Each structure stands twice: as structure tokens, then as C-alpha cells.
mmCIF file of C-alpha atoms and ligand atoms in Angstrom:
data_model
loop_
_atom_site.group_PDB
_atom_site.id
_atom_site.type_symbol
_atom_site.label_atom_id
_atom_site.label_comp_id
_atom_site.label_asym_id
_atom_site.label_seq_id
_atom_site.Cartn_x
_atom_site.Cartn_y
_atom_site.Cartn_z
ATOM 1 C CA UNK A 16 -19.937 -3.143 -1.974
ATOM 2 C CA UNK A 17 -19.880 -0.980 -5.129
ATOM 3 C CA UNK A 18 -17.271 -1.116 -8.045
ATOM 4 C CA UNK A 19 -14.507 0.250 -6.761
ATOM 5 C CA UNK A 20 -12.548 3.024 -8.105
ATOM 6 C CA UNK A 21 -9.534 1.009 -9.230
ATOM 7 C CA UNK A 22 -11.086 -2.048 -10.618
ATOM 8 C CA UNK A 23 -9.043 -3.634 -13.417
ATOM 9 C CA UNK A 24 -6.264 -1.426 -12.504
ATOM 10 C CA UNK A 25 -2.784 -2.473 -11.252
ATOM 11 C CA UNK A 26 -0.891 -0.515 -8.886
ATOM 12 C CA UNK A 27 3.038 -0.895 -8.044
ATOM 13 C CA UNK A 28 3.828 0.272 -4.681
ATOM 14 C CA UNK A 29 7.301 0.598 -3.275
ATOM 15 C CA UNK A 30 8.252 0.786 0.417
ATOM 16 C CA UNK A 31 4.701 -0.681 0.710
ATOM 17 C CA UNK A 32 5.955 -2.353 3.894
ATOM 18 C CA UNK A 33 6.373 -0.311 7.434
ATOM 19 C CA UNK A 34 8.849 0.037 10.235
ATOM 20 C CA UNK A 35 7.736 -2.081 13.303
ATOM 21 C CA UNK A 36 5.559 -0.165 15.742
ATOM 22 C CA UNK A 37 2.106 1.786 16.003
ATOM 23 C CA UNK A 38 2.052 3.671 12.759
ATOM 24 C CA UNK A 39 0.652 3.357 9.823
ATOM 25 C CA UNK A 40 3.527 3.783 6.982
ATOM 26 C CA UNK A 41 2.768 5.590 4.051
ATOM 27 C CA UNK A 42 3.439 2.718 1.811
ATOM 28 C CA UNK A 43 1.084 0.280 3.401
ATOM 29 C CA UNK A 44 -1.509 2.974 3.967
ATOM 30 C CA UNK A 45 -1.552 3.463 0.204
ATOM 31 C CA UNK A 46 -1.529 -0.432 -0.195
ATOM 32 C CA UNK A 47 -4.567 -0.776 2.064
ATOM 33 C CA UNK A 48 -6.625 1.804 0.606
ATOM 34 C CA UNK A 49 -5.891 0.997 -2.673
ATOM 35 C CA UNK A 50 -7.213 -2.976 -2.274
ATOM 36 C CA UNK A 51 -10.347 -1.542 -0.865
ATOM 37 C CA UNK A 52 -10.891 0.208 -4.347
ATOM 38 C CA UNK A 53 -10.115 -3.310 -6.490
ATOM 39 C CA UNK A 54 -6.676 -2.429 -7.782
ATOM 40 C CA UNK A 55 -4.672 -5.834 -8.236
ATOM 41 C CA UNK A 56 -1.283 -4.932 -6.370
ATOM 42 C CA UNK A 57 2.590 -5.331 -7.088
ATOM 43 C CA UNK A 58 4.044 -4.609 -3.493
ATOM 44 C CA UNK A 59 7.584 -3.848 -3.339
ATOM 45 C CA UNK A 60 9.940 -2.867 -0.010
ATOM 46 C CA UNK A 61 13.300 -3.347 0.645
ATOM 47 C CA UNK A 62 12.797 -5.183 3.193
ATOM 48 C CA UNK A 63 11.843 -8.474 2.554
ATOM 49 C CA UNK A 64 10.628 -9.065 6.483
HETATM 50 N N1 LIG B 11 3.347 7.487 8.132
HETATM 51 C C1 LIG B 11 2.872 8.714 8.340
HETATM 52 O O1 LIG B 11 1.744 8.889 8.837
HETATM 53 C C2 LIG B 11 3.681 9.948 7.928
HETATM 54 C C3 LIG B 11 3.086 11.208 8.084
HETATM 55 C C4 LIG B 11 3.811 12.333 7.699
HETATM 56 C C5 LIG B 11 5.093 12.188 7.181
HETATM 57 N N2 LIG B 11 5.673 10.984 7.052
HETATM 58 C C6 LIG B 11 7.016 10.867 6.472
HETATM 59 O O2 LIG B 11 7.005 10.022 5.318
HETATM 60 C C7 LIG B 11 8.247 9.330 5.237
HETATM 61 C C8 LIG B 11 8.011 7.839 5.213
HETATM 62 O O3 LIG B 11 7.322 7.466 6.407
HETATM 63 P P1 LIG B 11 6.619 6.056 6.582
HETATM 64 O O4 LIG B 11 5.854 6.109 7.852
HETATM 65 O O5 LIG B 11 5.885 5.655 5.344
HETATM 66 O O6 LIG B 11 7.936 5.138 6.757
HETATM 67 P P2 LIG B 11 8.144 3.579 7.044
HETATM 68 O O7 LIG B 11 9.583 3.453 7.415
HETATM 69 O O8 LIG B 11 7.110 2.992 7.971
HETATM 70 O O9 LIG B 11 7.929 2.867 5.650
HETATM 71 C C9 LIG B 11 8.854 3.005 4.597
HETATM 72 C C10 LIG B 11 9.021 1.653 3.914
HETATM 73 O O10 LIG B 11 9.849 1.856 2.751
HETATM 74 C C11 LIG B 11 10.820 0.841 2.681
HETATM 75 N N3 LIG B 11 11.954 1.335 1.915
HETATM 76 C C12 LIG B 11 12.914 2.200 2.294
HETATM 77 N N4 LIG B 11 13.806 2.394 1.301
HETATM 78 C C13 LIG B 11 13.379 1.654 0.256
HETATM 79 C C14 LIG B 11 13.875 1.437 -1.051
HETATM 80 N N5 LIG B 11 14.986 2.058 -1.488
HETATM 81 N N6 LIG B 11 13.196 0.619 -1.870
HETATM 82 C C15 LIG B 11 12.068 -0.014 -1.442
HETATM 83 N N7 LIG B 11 11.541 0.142 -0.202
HETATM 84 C C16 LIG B 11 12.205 0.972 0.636
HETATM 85 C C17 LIG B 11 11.130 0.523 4.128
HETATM 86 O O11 LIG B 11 11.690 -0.773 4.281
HETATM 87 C C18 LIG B 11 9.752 0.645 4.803
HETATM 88 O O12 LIG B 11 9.034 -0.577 4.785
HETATM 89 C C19 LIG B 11 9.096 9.800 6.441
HETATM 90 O O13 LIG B 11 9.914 10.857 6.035
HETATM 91 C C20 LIG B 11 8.021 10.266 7.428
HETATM 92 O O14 LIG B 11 8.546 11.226 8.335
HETATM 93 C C21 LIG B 11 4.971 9.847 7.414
#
């Protein structure tokens, strides 16, 4: 796989977590896509669980 677009950047998401169920939350969806582009993540939520 190629550099990504986010190598040697960091990214702080908040609400990166999801309610239980089928969806994708935005949070996590953001999370996801942003690990597939090399970004080194701070993930915040609320919601410890
Ligand atoms: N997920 C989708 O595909 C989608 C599409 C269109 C619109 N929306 C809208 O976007 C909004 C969010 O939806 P979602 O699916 O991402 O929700 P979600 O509930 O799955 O995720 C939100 C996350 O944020 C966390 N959170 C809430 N308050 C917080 C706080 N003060 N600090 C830190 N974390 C906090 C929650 O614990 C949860 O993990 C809603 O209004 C929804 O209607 C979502």
C-alpha cells in the first residue's frame, strides 16, 4: 500500500466511539478511514465502554 494521505499526522477524534447496533457512527467512521491513511490517532468518547 502507498503512503497514505495522513502519514506523520495526528488526528484527535471525539465521540469516536458508536451507539450499539448496525451503524456505522460518524466518529468511528472518521476513525477508521483516517488509520487507513497513516494518521496516528487520539480517540476520545464519552463513553468509556
Ligand atoms: N452515522 C451516520 O451514518 C449518520 C448519517 C447522517 C446523520 N447522522 C447524524 O449524526 C449525529 C451523530 O450520529 P452518529 O451515528 O455518529 O452517533 P453515535 O451515537 O453512534 O456516536 C456518537 C458518539 O459520540 C459520543 N459522545 C456523545 N457526546 C459526547 C461528548 N460530549 N464528548 C465525547 N463523546 C461524546 C457517544 O458516546 C458516541 O460514542 C446524529 O445526529 C445522527 O443523526 C449520522
Amino acid at each position: 500500500m502507498g503512503k497514505g494521505r495522513l502519514e506523520g499526522k495526528v488526528a484527535i477524534i471525539v465521540g469516536a466511539g458508536q451507539q450499539p447496533g448496525e451503524t456505522l457512527g460518524n466518529g468511528r467512521a472518521v476513525a477508521k478511514r483516517f488509520a487507513e491513511e497513516g494518521a496516528a490517532l487520539l480517540l476520545v468518547d464519552i463513553n468509556a465502554d
